[in-house]
PDB file of C-alpha atoms in Angstrom:
ATOM      1  CA  UNK A   1      13.256  15.128   2.689  1.00 35.00           C
ATOM      2  CA  UNK A   2      11.351  12.564   0.643  1.00 36.00           C
ATOM      3  CA  UNK A   3      13.131  10.987  -2.315  1.00 34.00           C
ATOM      4  CA  UNK A   4      11.780   8.647  -4.998  1.00 32.00           C
ATOM      5  CA  UNK A   5      14.412   6.477  -6.741  1.00 29.00           C
ATOM      6  CA  UNK A   6      14.475   3.298  -8.815  1.00 29.00           C
ATOM      7  CA  UNK A   7      14.553   0.088  -6.789  1.00 29.00           C
ATOM      8  CA  UNK A   8      17.179  -1.364  -9.095  1.00 31.00           C
ATOM      9  CA  UNK A   9      19.825   0.911  -7.616  1.00 29.00           C
ATOM     10  CA  UNK A  10      19.340  -0.125  -4.013  1.00 29.00           C
ATOM     11  CA  UNK A  11      21.619  -3.161  -3.722  1.00 30.00           C
ATOM     12  CA  UNK A  12      19.496  -5.141  -1.278  1.00 28.00           C
ATOM     13  CA  UNK A  13      21.959  -8.000  -0.708  1.00 32.00           C
ATOM     14  CA  UNK A  14      23.079  -8.723   2.820  1.00 36.00           C
ATOM     15  CA  UNK A  15      21.741 -10.130   6.059  1.00 40.00           C
ATOM     16  CA  UNK A  16      18.562  -9.228   7.880  1.00 41.00           C
ATOM     17  CA  UNK A  17      18.197  -7.076  10.964  1.00 44.00           C
ATOM     18  CA  UNK A  18      16.120  -8.477  13.838  1.00 41.00           C
ATOM     19  CA  UNK A  19      12.634  -6.914  13.603  1.00 41.00           C
ATOM     20  CA  UNK A  20      12.135  -4.224  16.268  1.00 42.00           C
ATOM     21  CA  UNK A  21       8.800  -3.781  17.995  1.00 35.00           C
ATOM     22  CA  UNK A  22       6.455  -1.110  16.588  1.00 40.00           C
ATOM     23  CA  UNK A  23       3.747   0.578  18.621  1.00 40.00           C
ATOM     24  CA  UNK A  24       0.168   1.463  17.714  1.00 47.00           C
ATOM     25  CA  UNK A  25       0.642   5.103  18.742  1.00 46.00           C
ATOM     26  CA  UNK A  26       3.567   7.543  18.330  1.00 46.00           C
ATOM     27  CA  UNK A  27       6.411   6.872  20.748  1.00 42.00           C
ATOM     28  CA  UNK A  28      10.142   7.598  20.803  1.00 43.00           C
ATOM     29  CA  UNK A  29      11.023   3.896  20.937  1.00 43.00           C
ATOM     30  CA  UNK A  30      14.334   2.449  22.118  1.00 47.00           C
ATOM     31  CA  UNK A  31      17.538   4.226  20.975  1.00 50.00           C
ATOM     32  CA  UNK A  32      18.499   1.247  18.779  1.00 65.00           C
ATOM     33  CA  UNK A  33      15.228   1.203  16.800  1.00 74.00           C
ATOM     34  CA  UNK A  34      15.858   2.135  13.135  1.00 89.00           C
ATOM     35  CA  UNK A  35      12.624   4.157  13.057  1.00 90.00           C
ATOM     36  CA  UNK A  36       9.197   4.372  14.671  1.00 91.00           C
ATOM     37  CA  UNK A  37       5.921   3.868  12.831  1.00 91.00           C
ATOM     38  CA  UNK A  38       2.399   4.595  14.024  1.00 90.00           C
ATOM     39  CA  UNK A  39      -1.057   4.395  12.467  1.00 92.00           C
ATOM     40  CA  UNK A  40      -4.293   6.215  13.144  1.00 88.00           C
ATOM     41  CA  UNK A  41      -7.657   5.975  11.479  1.00 80.00           C
ATOM     42  CA  UNK A  42      -8.685   9.130   9.654  1.00 65.00           C
ATOM     43  CA  UNK A  43     -11.785  10.269  11.548  1.00 55.00           C
ATOM     44  CA  UNK A  44     -12.669  12.885   8.919  1.00 50.00           C
ATOM     45  CA  UNK A  45     -13.087  10.625   5.890  1.00 52.00           C
ATOM     46  CA  UNK A  46     -16.882  10.793   5.990  1.00 57.00           C
ATOM     47  CA  UNK A  47     -17.102   7.034   5.656  1.00 78.00           C
ATOM     48  CA  UNK A  48     -19.354   4.401   7.192  1.00 91.00           C
ATOM     49  CA  UNK A  49     -18.677   1.436   9.446  1.00 94.00           C
ATOM     50  CA  UNK A  50     -20.508  -1.864   8.927  1.00 96.00           C
ATOM     51  CA  UNK A  51     -21.137  -4.661  11.428  1.00 96.00           C
ATOM     52  CA  UNK A  52     -21.951  -8.276  10.596  1.00 94.00           C
ATOM     53  CA  UNK A  53     -25.014  -8.348  12.835  1.00 95.00           C
ATOM     54  CA  UNK A  54     -27.811  -5.948  13.694  1.00 94.00           C
ATOM     55  CA  UNK A  55     -27.251  -4.253  17.045  1.00 93.00           C
ATOM     56  CA  UNK A  56     -29.868  -5.538  19.468  1.00 90.00           C
ATOM     57  CA  UNK A  57     -28.637  -5.052  23.048  1.00 93.00           C
ATOM     58  CA  UNK A  58     -29.972  -2.040  24.951  1.00 93.00           C
ATOM     59  CA  UNK A  59     -26.456  -1.208  26.120  1.00 94.00           C
ATOM     60  CA  UNK A  60     -25.039  -0.973  22.591  1.00 94.00           C
ATOM     61  CA  UNK A  61     -28.071   0.937  21.297  1.00 93.00           C
ATOM     62  CA  UNK A  62     -27.730   3.468  24.125  1.00 94.00           C
ATOM     63  CA  UNK A  63     -24.050   4.047  23.302  1.00 93.00           C
ATOM     64  CA  UNK A  64     -24.862   4.698  19.643  1.00 93.00           C
ATOM     65  CA  UNK A  65     -27.879   6.957  20.122  1.00 91.00           C
ATOM     66  CA  UNK A  66     -26.259   9.087  22.847  1.00 91.00           C
ATOM     67  CA  UNK A  67     -22.814   9.279  21.240  1.00 87.00           C
ATOM     68  CA  UNK A  68     -21.183   7.271  24.040  1.00 89.00           C
ATOM     69  CA  UNK A  69     -18.533   4.609  23.501  1.00 91.00           C
ATOM     70  CA  UNK A  70     -19.353   4.022  19.839  1.00 91.00           C
ATOM     71  CA  UNK A  71     -15.808   2.818  19.182  1.00 89.00           C
ATOM     72  CA  UNK A  72     -16.266   0.185  21.882  1.00 92.00           C
ATOM     73  CA  UNK A  73     -19.465  -1.055  20.221  1.00 93.00           C
ATOM     74  CA  UNK A  74     -17.651  -1.315  16.892  1.00 92.00           C
ATOM     75  CA  UNK A  75     -14.752  -3.230  18.458  1.00 91.00           C
ATOM     76  CA  UNK A  76     -17.064  -5.677  20.250  1.00 92.00           C
ATOM     77  CA  UNK A  77     -18.922  -6.404  17.025  1.00 94.00           C
ATOM     78  CA  UNK A  78     -15.674  -6.482  14.983  1.00 93.00           C
ATOM     79  CA  UNK A  79     -16.904  -3.823  12.587  1.00 94.00           C
ATOM     80  CA  UNK A  80     -15.135  -2.780   9.383  1.00 94.00           C
ATOM     81  CA  UNK A  81     -15.039   0.445   7.413  1.00 93.00           C
ATOM     82  CA  UNK A  82     -17.498   0.309   4.506  1.00 94.00           C
ATOM     83  CA  UNK A  83     -16.401   1.163   0.996  1.00 92.00           C
ATOM     84  CA  UNK A  84     -12.950   2.361   1.996  1.00 91.00           C
ATOM     85  CA  UNK A  85     -10.696   2.555   5.035  1.00 92.00           C
ATOM     86  CA  UNK A  86      -8.414   5.607   5.292  1.00 90.00           C
ATOM     87  CA  UNK A  87      -5.431   5.148   7.593  1.00 92.00           C
ATOM     88  CA  UNK A  88      -2.743   7.754   8.294  1.00 93.00           C
ATOM     89  CA  UNK A  89       0.771   6.392   8.770  1.00 93.00           C
ATOM     90  CA  UNK A  90       3.608   8.366  10.370  1.00 93.00           C
ATOM     91  CA  UNK A  91       7.178   7.130  10.021  1.00 93.00           C
ATOM     92  CA  UNK A  92       9.977   8.880  11.920  1.00 92.00           C
ATOM     93  CA  UNK A  93      13.641   8.154  11.316  1.00 91.00           C
ATOM     94  CA  UNK A  94      16.028   7.031  14.037  1.00 89.00           C
ATOM     95  CA  UNK A  95      19.714   7.847  14.429  1.00 90.00           C
ATOM     96  CA  UNK A  96      20.850   6.613  10.986  1.00 91.00           C
ATOM     97  CA  UNK A  97      19.577   7.147   7.430  1.00 92.00           C
ATOM     98  CA  UNK A  98      17.611   4.309   5.888  1.00 92.00           C
ATOM     99  CA  UNK A  99      15.327   3.409   2.989  1.00 94.00           C
ATOM    100  CA  UNK A 100      11.722   2.175   3.169  1.00 94.00           C
ATOM    101  CA  UNK A 101      11.515  -0.263   0.262  1.00 94.00           C
ATOM    102  CA  UNK A 102       7.851  -1.210   0.634  1.00 95.00           C
ATOM    103  CA  UNK A 103       4.786  -1.342   2.838  1.00 95.00           C
ATOM    104  CA  UNK A 104       3.150  -4.726   2.380  1.00 96.00           C
ATOM    105  CA  UNK A 105      -0.490  -5.745   2.840  1.00 96.00           C
ATOM    106  CA  UNK A 106      -0.984  -9.244   4.265  1.00 95.00           C
ATOM    107  CA  UNK A 107      -4.649 -10.381   4.128  1.00 95.00           C
ATOM    108  CA  UNK A 108      -5.908 -12.627   6.922  1.00 92.00           C
ATOM    109  CA  UNK A 109      -8.060 -14.535   4.401  1.00 88.00           C
ATOM    110  CA  UNK A 110      -7.100 -15.770   0.947  1.00 88.00           C
ATOM    111  CA  UNK A 111     -10.289 -14.312  -0.572  1.00 91.00           C
ATOM    112  CA  UNK A 112     -12.802 -11.686   0.599  1.00 92.00           C
ATOM    113  CA  UNK A 113     -15.812 -12.798   2.643  1.00 93.00           C
ATOM    114  CA  UNK A 114     -19.359 -11.538   1.864  1.00 94.00           C
ATOM    115  CA  UNK A 115     -19.955  -7.851   2.748  1.00 95.00           C
ATOM    116  CA  UNK A 116     -21.159  -7.112   6.280  1.00 96.00           C
ATOM    117  CA  UNK A 117     -24.920  -6.484   6.191  1.00 95.00           C
ATOM    118  CA  UNK A 118     -26.043  -6.216   9.836  1.00 96.00           C
ATOM    119  CA  UNK A 119     -25.721  -2.581  10.946  1.00 96.00           C
ATOM    120  CA  UNK A 120     -24.359   0.471   9.120  1.00 96.00           C
ATOM    121  CA  UNK A 121     -23.100   3.566  11.019  1.00 95.00           C
ATOM    122  CA  UNK A 122     -22.378   6.620   8.833  1.00 92.00           C
ATOM    123  CA  UNK A 123     -20.917  10.010   9.735  1.00 84.00           C
ATOM    124  CA  UNK A 124     -20.112  13.288   8.005  1.00 65.00           C
ATOM    125  CA  UNK A 125     -16.562  14.080   6.839  1.00 57.00           C
ATOM    126  CA  UNK A 126     -14.185  17.053   6.750  1.00 50.00           C
ATOM    127  CA  UNK A 127     -10.910  18.071   5.095  1.00 47.00           C
ATOM    128  CA  UNK A 128      -7.374  17.119   6.128  1.00 51.00           C
ATOM    129  CA  UNK A 129      -3.680  17.847   5.605  1.00 55.00           C
ATOM    130  CA  UNK A 130      -1.764  16.802   2.506  1.00 60.00           C
ATOM    131  CA  UNK A 131       0.061  13.471   2.679  1.00 75.00           C
ATOM    132  CA  UNK A 132       1.620  10.885   0.388  1.00 84.00           C
ATOM    133  CA  UNK A 133      -1.383   9.074  -1.100  1.00 88.00           C
ATOM    134  CA  UNK A 134      -1.452   5.284  -1.360  1.00 93.00           C
ATOM    135  CA  UNK A 135      -4.363   3.177  -2.639  1.00 94.00           C
ATOM    136  CA  UNK A 136      -5.095  -0.561  -2.379  1.00 95.00           C
ATOM    137  CA  UNK A 137      -7.912  -2.735  -3.754  1.00 94.00           C
ATOM    138  CA  UNK A 138      -8.820  -5.272  -1.059  1.00 94.00           C
ATOM    139  CA  UNK A 139     -11.081  -7.141  -3.499  1.00 94.00           C
ATOM    140  CA  UNK A 140      -7.864  -8.277  -5.191  1.00 92.00           C
ATOM    141  CA  UNK A 141      -6.440 -11.696  -4.283  1.00 90.00           C
ATOM    142  CA  UNK A 142      -3.023 -10.124  -3.635  1.00 92.00           C
ATOM    143  CA  UNK A 143      -3.600  -6.457  -2.779  1.00 94.00           C
ATOM    144  CA  UNK A 144      -0.686  -4.014  -3.073  1.00 95.00           C
ATOM    145  CA  UNK A 145      -0.326  -0.249  -2.808  1.00 95.00           C
ATOM    146  CA  UNK A 146      -0.935   1.587  -6.085  1.00 93.00           C
ATOM    147  CA  UNK A 147       0.029   5.099  -7.234  1.00 89.00           C
ATOM    148  CA  UNK A 148      -3.563   6.343  -7.410  1.00 86.00           C
ATOM    149  CA  UNK A 149      -7.225   5.463  -7.229  1.00 83.00           C
ATOM    150  CA  UNK A 150      -7.984   3.115 -10.123  1.00 79.00           C
ATOM    151  CA  UNK A 151      -4.302   2.936 -11.151  1.00 85.00           C
ATOM    152  CA  UNK A 152      -2.596  -0.336 -12.110  1.00 87.00           C
ATOM    153  CA  UNK A 153       0.890   0.918 -11.218  1.00 91.00           C
ATOM    154  CA  UNK A 154       2.428  -0.334  -7.971  1.00 93.00           C
ATOM    155  CA  UNK A 155       3.699   2.535  -5.826  1.00 92.00           C
ATOM    156  CA  UNK A 156       6.623   0.566  -4.434  1.00 92.00           C
ATOM    157  CA  UNK A 157       7.338  -0.971  -7.819  1.00 84.00           C
ATOM    158  CA  UNK A 158       9.378   2.092  -8.748  1.00 79.00           C
ATOM    159  CA  UNK A 159       9.504   4.269  -5.631  1.00 85.00           C
ATOM    160  CA  UNK A 160      11.077   4.119  -2.205  1.00 88.00           C
ATOM    161  CA  UNK A 161      11.001   6.479   0.777  1.00 89.00           C
ATOM    162  CA  UNK A 162      14.318   7.622   2.224  1.00 91.00           C
ATOM    163  CA  UNK A 163      14.501   8.787   5.838  1.00 91.00           C
ATOM    164  CA  UNK A 164      17.230  11.012   7.252  1.00 92.00           C
ATOM    165  CA  UNK A 165      17.924  10.792  11.008  1.00 91.00           C
ATOM    166  CA  UNK A 166      14.939  12.233  12.865  1.00 91.00           C
ATOM    167  CA  UNK A 167      12.997  12.930   9.648  1.00 92.00           C
ATOM    168  CA  UNK A 168       9.219  12.387   9.667  1.00 91.00           C
ATOM    169  CA  UNK A 169       7.102  11.278   6.716  1.00 91.00           C
ATOM    170  CA  UNK A 170       3.287  11.172   6.679  1.00 91.00           C
ATOM    171  CA  UNK A 171       1.318   8.873   4.391  1.00 92.00           C
ATOM    172  CA  UNK A 172      -2.388   8.354   3.796  1.00 91.00           C
ATOM    173  CA  UNK A 173      -3.358   4.804   2.858  1.00 93.00           C
ATOM    174  CA  UNK A 174      -6.803   4.193   1.345  1.00 93.00           C
ATOM    175  CA  UNK A 175      -8.008   0.587   1.314  1.00 94.00           C
ATOM    176  CA  UNK A 176     -10.988   0.097  -1.018  1.00 93.00           C
ATOM    177  CA  UNK A 177     -13.496  -2.776  -1.077  1.00 93.00           C
ATOM    178  CA  UNK A 178     -16.632  -3.142  -3.202  1.00 92.00           C
ATOM    179  CA  UNK A 179     -17.344  -6.879  -3.419  1.00 92.00           C
ATOM    180  CA  UNK A 180     -16.475  -8.360  -0.036  1.00 94.00           C
ATOM    181  CA  UNK A 181     -15.014  -7.991   3.475  1.00 96.00           C
ATOM    182  CA  UNK A 182     -11.308  -8.330   4.327  1.00 95.00           C
ATOM    183  CA  UNK A 183      -9.115  -8.151   7.411  1.00 96.00           C
ATOM    184  CA  UNK A 184      -5.385  -7.644   6.918  1.00 96.00           C
ATOM    185  CA  UNK A 185      -2.006  -6.754   8.445  1.00 95.00           C
ATOM    186  CA  UNK A 186       0.546  -4.085   7.460  1.00 95.00           C
ATOM    187  CA  UNK A 187       4.333  -4.471   7.546  1.00 95.00           C
ATOM    188  CA  UNK A 188       7.081  -2.000   6.584  1.00 95.00           C
ATOM    189  CA  UNK A 189      10.183  -3.335   4.823  1.00 94.00           C
ATOM    190  CA  UNK A 190      13.373  -1.289   4.952  1.00 94.00           C
ATOM    191  CA  UNK A 191      17.127  -1.324   4.322  1.00 93.00           C
ATOM    192  CA  UNK A 192      19.670   0.183   6.722  1.00 91.00           C
ATOM    193  CA  UNK A 193      23.430  -0.117   6.280  1.00 90.00           C
ATOM    194  CA  UNK A 194      22.868  -2.679   3.537  1.00 90.00           C
ATOM    195  CA  UNK A 195      20.768  -4.948   5.756  1.00 92.00           C
ATOM    196  CA  UNK A 196      17.056  -5.631   5.242  1.00 93.00           C
ATOM    197  CA  UNK A 197      14.498  -5.601   8.050  1.00 93.00           C
ATOM    198  CA  UNK A 198      10.748  -5.712   8.698  1.00 93.00           C
ATOM    199  CA  UNK A 199       8.537  -3.810  11.160  1.00 92.00           C
ATOM    200  CA  UNK A 200       4.819  -4.647  11.669  1.00 93.00           C
ATOM    201  CA  UNK A 201       2.375  -1.740  11.954  1.00 93.00           C
ATOM    202  CA  UNK A 202      -0.172  -2.387  14.746  1.00 90.00           C
ATOM    203  CA  UNK A 203      -3.690  -1.147  14.021  1.00 89.00           C
ATOM    204  CA  UNK A 204      -4.688   2.116  15.758  1.00 84.00           C
ATOM    205  CA  UNK A 205      -6.524   2.213  19.089  1.00 76.00           C
ATOM    206  CA  UNK A 206      -6.111  -1.489  19.705  1.00 70.00           C
ATOM    207  CA  UNK A 207      -8.379  -2.248  16.750  1.00 83.00           C
ATOM    208  CA  UNK A 208      -7.730  -4.067  13.494  1.00 90.00           C
ATOM    209  CA  UNK A 209      -7.304  -3.331   9.794  1.00 94.00           C
ATOM    210  CA  UNK A 210     -10.577  -4.328   8.125  1.00 95.00           C
ATOM    211  CA  UNK A 211     -12.720  -3.039   5.257  1.00 95.00           C
ATOM    212  CA  UNK A 212     -15.945  -4.299   3.693  1.00 96.00           C
ATOM    213  CA  UNK A 213     -17.922  -3.529   0.575  1.00 94.00           C
ATOM    214  CA  UNK A 214     -21.405  -2.055   1.004  1.00 95.00           C
ATOM    215  CA  UNK A 215     -24.308  -4.481   1.201  1.00 94.00           C
ATOM    216  CA  UNK A 216     -27.429  -3.804  -0.849  1.00 92.00           C
ATOM    217  CA  UNK A 217     -29.503  -3.605   2.342  1.00 93.00           C
ATOM    218  CA  UNK A 218     -28.861  -3.669   6.104  1.00 96.00           C
ATOM    219  CA  UNK A 219     -30.675  -4.780   9.197  1.00 96.00           C
ATOM    220  CA  UNK A 220     -30.415  -1.150  10.354  1.00 95.00           C
ATOM    221  CA  UNK A 221     -28.770   2.072   9.119  1.00 95.00           C
ATOM    222  CA  UNK A 222     -27.768   4.919  11.479  1.00 94.00           C
ATOM    223  CA  UNK A 223     -26.376   8.351  10.585  1.00 93.00           C
ATOM    224  CA  UNK A 224     -24.757  11.051  12.712  1.00 90.00           C
ATOM    225  CA  UNK A 225     -21.453  11.231  14.600  1.00 85.00           C
ATOM    226  CA  UNK A 226     -19.915   9.681  17.723  1.00 81.00           C
ATOM    227  CA  UNK A 227     -19.862  13.103  19.423  1.00 80.00           C
ATOM    228  CA  UNK A 228     -23.503  13.915  18.755  1.00 83.00           C
ATOM    229  CA  UNK A 229     -25.026  10.454  18.597  1.00 90.00           C
ATOM    230  CA  UNK A 230     -26.614   8.532  15.728  1.00 93.00           C
ATOM    231  CA  UNK A 231     -30.227   8.379  14.568  1.00 93.00           C
ATOM    232  CA  UNK A 232     -31.968   5.439  12.936  1.00 94.00           C
ATOM    233  CA  UNK A 233     -32.699   5.957   9.228  1.00 93.00           C
ATOM    234  CA  UNK A 234     -36.017   4.831   7.756  1.00 92.00           C
ATOM    235  CA  UNK A 235     -34.326   3.475   4.633  1.00 92.00           C
ATOM    236  CA  UNK A 236     -32.173   0.390   5.320  1.00 92.00           C
ATOM    237  CA  UNK A 237     -30.286   0.850   2.036  1.00 92.00           C
ATOM    238  CA  UNK A 238     -26.980   2.829   1.972  1.00 92.00           C
ATOM    239  CA  UNK A 239     -28.315   5.251  -0.626  1.00 86.00           C
ATOM    240  CA  UNK A 240     -26.485   8.370   0.605  1.00 84.00           C
ATOM    241  CA  UNK A 241     -23.085   6.739   0.953  1.00 87.00           C
ATOM    242  CA  UNK A 242     -22.715   3.990  -1.659  1.00 85.00           C
ATOM    243  CA  UNK A 243     -22.773   4.928  -5.372  1.00 74.00           C
ATOM    244  CA  UNK A 244     -23.588   1.312  -6.199  1.00 72.00           C
ATOM    245  CA  UNK A 245     -26.626   1.103  -3.939  1.00 70.00           C
ATOM    246  CA  UNK A 246     -29.830   0.260  -5.872  1.00 67.00           C
ATOM    247  CA  UNK A 247     -31.839   3.274  -4.701  1.00 75.00           C
TER     248      UNK A 247
END
């Protein structure tokens, strides 16, 4: 059951619980954990990944062209999703009911850095299941989750998520960037038995939360998929994927 209620009625006074350890993939967790939270990158969002530098090593090029360990290449080059990062979050309740009061975004840098313009890897997308939709503008100095794309209303400004024992809630968080690149952390704030607590949300697959705006031009642009391999595009502009590209 998912319930939206006004934050004013929560009564958040009281002490703080010691923060339990969250994992990057679904796990039952210790019996005393108030809930478990896991994150995974949506592989069907049809988005692109940008790297700061142009891929030059024969090893990395072979992985990309043949559809080998593309994820490993992206991790080594500290790539970031271009345009928007879609992350699925799954929260599962523990043995007692509780309330998720917010999911906070904590940028690693005060302001966005210039967009990554080295290499762009783009793949086709597909549909997915329905989830609670959250949106965040990472070009903002203090990004927060909003109620919709282009909305100015904070989702957790007037909503909370209540979890019954063993209940599971799925959310889809879309992080958008147009002007720069940003790395960030995610933390879940909750109240259980009148006490507030915080749980960090590790990035999926040992990676990181990062998103970058599209550059006007790249050192190289590849299209395809990790399973079938990527091919080098003749045009080094992101014309097919970025509405703002000057094509």
